[in-house]
Amino acid sequence: MERPESELIRQSWRAVNSSPLEHGTVLFARLFSLEPSLLPLFQYNGRQFSSPEDCLSSPEFLDHIRKVREAEPWGLRSAKHCLCNIVLQMTRYLLPLQTVGESLLYMLEKCLGPNFTPATRTAWSQLYGAVVKAMSRGWDGE
């Protein structure tokens, strides 16, 4: 990834991280609206949520959002951990990677507003595409 694209990703991630719970909730709300079958993935202490709203307001899920949002997307280890978990779960539930990517772009667009430029969209799309491609080949050594 070229320097301007990586800087766009860093800047936009810093802006989104200013309110991690709000922005994380936007991402997961979109994910649940596109793929309601994901709701069973998020259980805490054996509790199944009856609706996305119930899940999105639970303290355990908010803690999950906080942890996910603390990961730096440009750090390989963080991206690898978060996205590997997503892929394992998607394999189980047959969720297309495009849905996760679309939810990420949706969150960025809603949260950044006019600062989510076409160049920023392209940079994030390229990053997400590169991570998905690497994951589809498998992670060496782990």
CSV table of C-alpha atoms in Angstrom, one decimal:
chain,number,residue,atom,x,y,z
A,1,MET,CA,0.0,0.0,0.0
A,2,GLU,CA,1.3,3.4,-0.9
A,3,ARG,CA,2.2,6.0,1.7
A,4,PRO,CA,-0.8,8.3,0.9
A,5,GLU,CA,-3.3,5.4,1.3
A,6,SER,CA,-1.8,4.2,4.5
A,7,GLU,CA,-1.9,7.7,5.9
A,8,LEU,CA,-5.6,8.1,4.9
A,9,ILE,CA,-6.3,4.9,6.8
A,10,ARG,CA,-4.4,6.0,9.9
A,11,GLN,CA,-6.1,9.4,9.9
A,12,SER,CA,-9.6,8.0,9.4
A,13,TRP,CA,-9.0,5.3,12.1
A,14,ARG,CA,-7.9,7.9,14.6
A,15,ALA,CA,-11.0,10.0,13.9
A,16,VAL,CA,-13.3,6.9,14.3
A,17,ASN,CA,-11.5,5.9,17.5
A,18,SER,CA,-12.6,9.2,19.1
A,19,SER,CA,-15.9,7.5,19.9
A,20,PRO,CA,-15.3,3.7,19.8
A,21,LEU,CA,-18.5,2.5,21.3
A,22,GLU,CA,-20.7,4.7,19.1
A,23,HIS,CA,-18.8,3.8,15.9
A,24,GLY,CA,-18.5,0.2,16.8
A,25,THR,CA,-22.2,0.0,17.4
A,26,VAL,CA,-22.8,1.5,14.0
A,27,LEU,CA,-20.7,-1.2,12.4
A,28,PHE,CA,-22.3,-4.1,14.2
A,29,ALA,CA,-25.8,-2.7,13.8
A,30,ARG,CA,-25.1,-2.7,10.0
A,31,LEU,CA,-23.7,-6.2,10.1
A,32,PHE,CA,-26.7,-7.5,12.0
A,33,SER,CA,-29.1,-5.7,9.6
A,34,LEU,CA,-27.4,-7.3,6.6
A,35,GLU,CA,-26.9,-10.7,8.2
A,36,PRO,CA,-29.3,-11.3,11.1
A,37,SER,CA,-28.1,-14.9,11.4
A,38,LEU,CA,-24.9,-13.6,13.1
A,39,LEU,CA,-26.7,-12.8,16.3
A,40,PRO,CA,-26.1,-16.3,17.8
A,41,LEU,CA,-22.3,-15.7,17.5
A,42,PHE,CA,-22.5,-13.2,20.3
A,43,GLN,CA,-23.4,-15.0,23.5
A,44,TYR,CA,-22.2,-14.2,26.9
A,45,ASN,CA,-22.5,-16.5,29.9
A,46,GLY,CA,-24.9,-18.7,27.9
A,47,ARG,CA,-27.2,-15.8,27.2
A,48,GLN,CA,-28.7,-15.7,23.7
A,49,PHE,CA,-30.0,-12.3,22.6
A,50,SER,CA,-33.5,-12.0,21.3
A,51,SER,CA,-32.7,-9.1,18.9
A,52,PRO,CA,-29.8,-7.1,17.6
A,53,GLU,CA,-30.9,-4.2,19.8
A,54,ASP,CA,-30.8,-6.4,22.9
A,55,CYS,CA,-27.3,-7.5,21.9
A,56,LEU,CA,-26.1,-4.0,21.0
A,57,SER,CA,-27.1,-2.7,24.4
A,58,SER,CA,-25.7,-5.4,26.6
A,59,PRO,CA,-22.6,-4.5,28.7
A,60,GLU,CA,-20.8,-7.7,27.5
A,61,PHE,CA,-21.2,-6.8,23.9
A,62,LEU,CA,-20.2,-3.2,24.5
A,63,ASP,CA,-17.0,-4.6,26.1
A,64,HIS,CA,-16.5,-6.7,23.0
A,65,ILE,CA,-16.9,-3.6,20.8
A,66,ARG,CA,-14.4,-1.7,22.9
A,67,LYS,CA,-11.8,-4.5,22.5
A,68,VAL,CA,-12.3,-4.8,18.8
A,69,ARG,CA,-12.0,-1.0,18.3
A,70,GLU,CA,-8.8,-0.8,20.3
A,71,ALA,CA,-7.1,-2.9,17.6
A,72,GLU,CA,-5.0,-1.0,15.0
A,73,PRO,CA,-6.2,-2.0,11.6
A,74,TRP,CA,-2.8,-1.4,10.0
A,75,GLY,CA,-1.0,-3.6,12.6
A,76,LEU,CA,-0.7,-7.1,11.0
A,77,ARG,CA,-1.1,-8.9,14.3
A,78,SER,CA,-4.3,-7.0,15.3
A,79,ALA,CA,-5.8,-7.3,11.8
A,80,LYS,CA,-4.8,-10.9,11.7
A,81,HIS,CA,-6.4,-11.7,15.0
A,82,CYS,CA,-9.7,-9.8,14.4
A,83,LEU,CA,-10.2,-10.9,10.9
A,84,CYS,CA,-9.1,-14.6,11.5
A,85,ASN,CA,-11.8,-14.8,14.1
A,86,ILE,CA,-14.3,-13.3,11.7
A,87,VAL,CA,-13.4,-15.8,9.0
A,88,LEU,CA,-13.6,-18.7,11.3
A,89,GLN,CA,-17.1,-17.6,12.3
A,90,MET,CA,-18.1,-16.8,8.7
A,91,THR,CA,-17.1,-20.3,7.6
A,92,ARG,CA,-19.4,-21.7,10.3
A,93,TYR,CA,-22.2,-19.3,9.4
A,94,LEU,CA,-21.4,-18.9,5.7
A,95,LEU,CA,-21.2,-15.2,5.9
A,96,PRO,CA,-19.6,-13.6,2.9
A,97,LEU,CA,-16.6,-11.5,3.6
A,98,GLN,CA,-18.2,-8.8,1.4
A,99,THR,CA,-20.8,-8.3,4.1
A,100,VAL,CA,-18.1,-7.5,6.7
A,101,GLY,CA,-16.3,-5.2,4.3
A,102,GLU,CA,-19.6,-3.4,3.4
A,103,SER,CA,-20.3,-3.0,7.1
A,104,LEU,CA,-16.9,-1.5,7.7
A,105,LEU,CA,-17.2,0.9,4.8
A,106,TYR,CA,-20.8,1.9,5.9
A,107,MET,CA,-19.5,2.6,9.4
A,108,LEU,CA,-16.7,4.7,8.1
A,109,GLU,CA,-19.0,6.7,5.8
A,110,LYS,CA,-21.6,7.3,8.5
A,111,CYS,CA,-19.0,8.3,11.2
A,112,LEU,CA,-16.6,10.3,9.1
A,113,GLY,CA,-19.3,12.1,7.1
A,114,PRO,CA,-17.7,14.4,4.4
A,115,ASN,CA,-14.3,13.4,5.5
A,116,PHE,CA,-14.9,9.9,4.0
A,117,THR,CA,-13.7,10.9,0.6
A,118,PRO,CA,-13.5,8.6,-2.4
A,119,ALA,CA,-9.7,8.3,-1.8
A,120,THR,CA,-10.4,7.2,1.8
A,121,ARG,CA,-13.0,4.6,0.5
A,122,THR,CA,-10.5,3.3,-2.0
A,123,ALA,CA,-7.7,3.0,0.6
A,124,TRP,CA,-9.9,1.1,3.0
A,125,SER,CA,-11.2,-1.1,0.2
A,126,GLN,CA,-7.7,-1.9,-0.8
A,127,LEU,CA,-6.6,-2.7,2.7
A,128,TYR,CA,-9.6,-4.9,3.4
A,129,GLY,CA,-9.1,-6.7,0.0
A,130,ALA,CA,-5.4,-7.3,0.8
A,131,VAL,CA,-6.3,-8.8,4.3
A,132,VAL,CA,-9.0,-11.0,2.8
A,133,LYS,CA,-6.6,-12.2,0.1
A,134,ALA,CA,-3.9,-13.0,2.6
A,135,MET,CA,-6.4,-14.8,4.8
A,136,SER,CA,-7.7,-16.9,1.9
A,137,ARG,CA,-4.1,-18.2,1.4
A,138,GLY,CA,-3.9,-19.0,5.1
A,139,TRP,CA,-1.5,-17.6,7.7
A,140,ASP,CA,1.9,-19.1,7.7
A,141,GLY,CA,3.3,-20.5,10.9
A,142,GLU,CA,0.0,-20.2,12.9
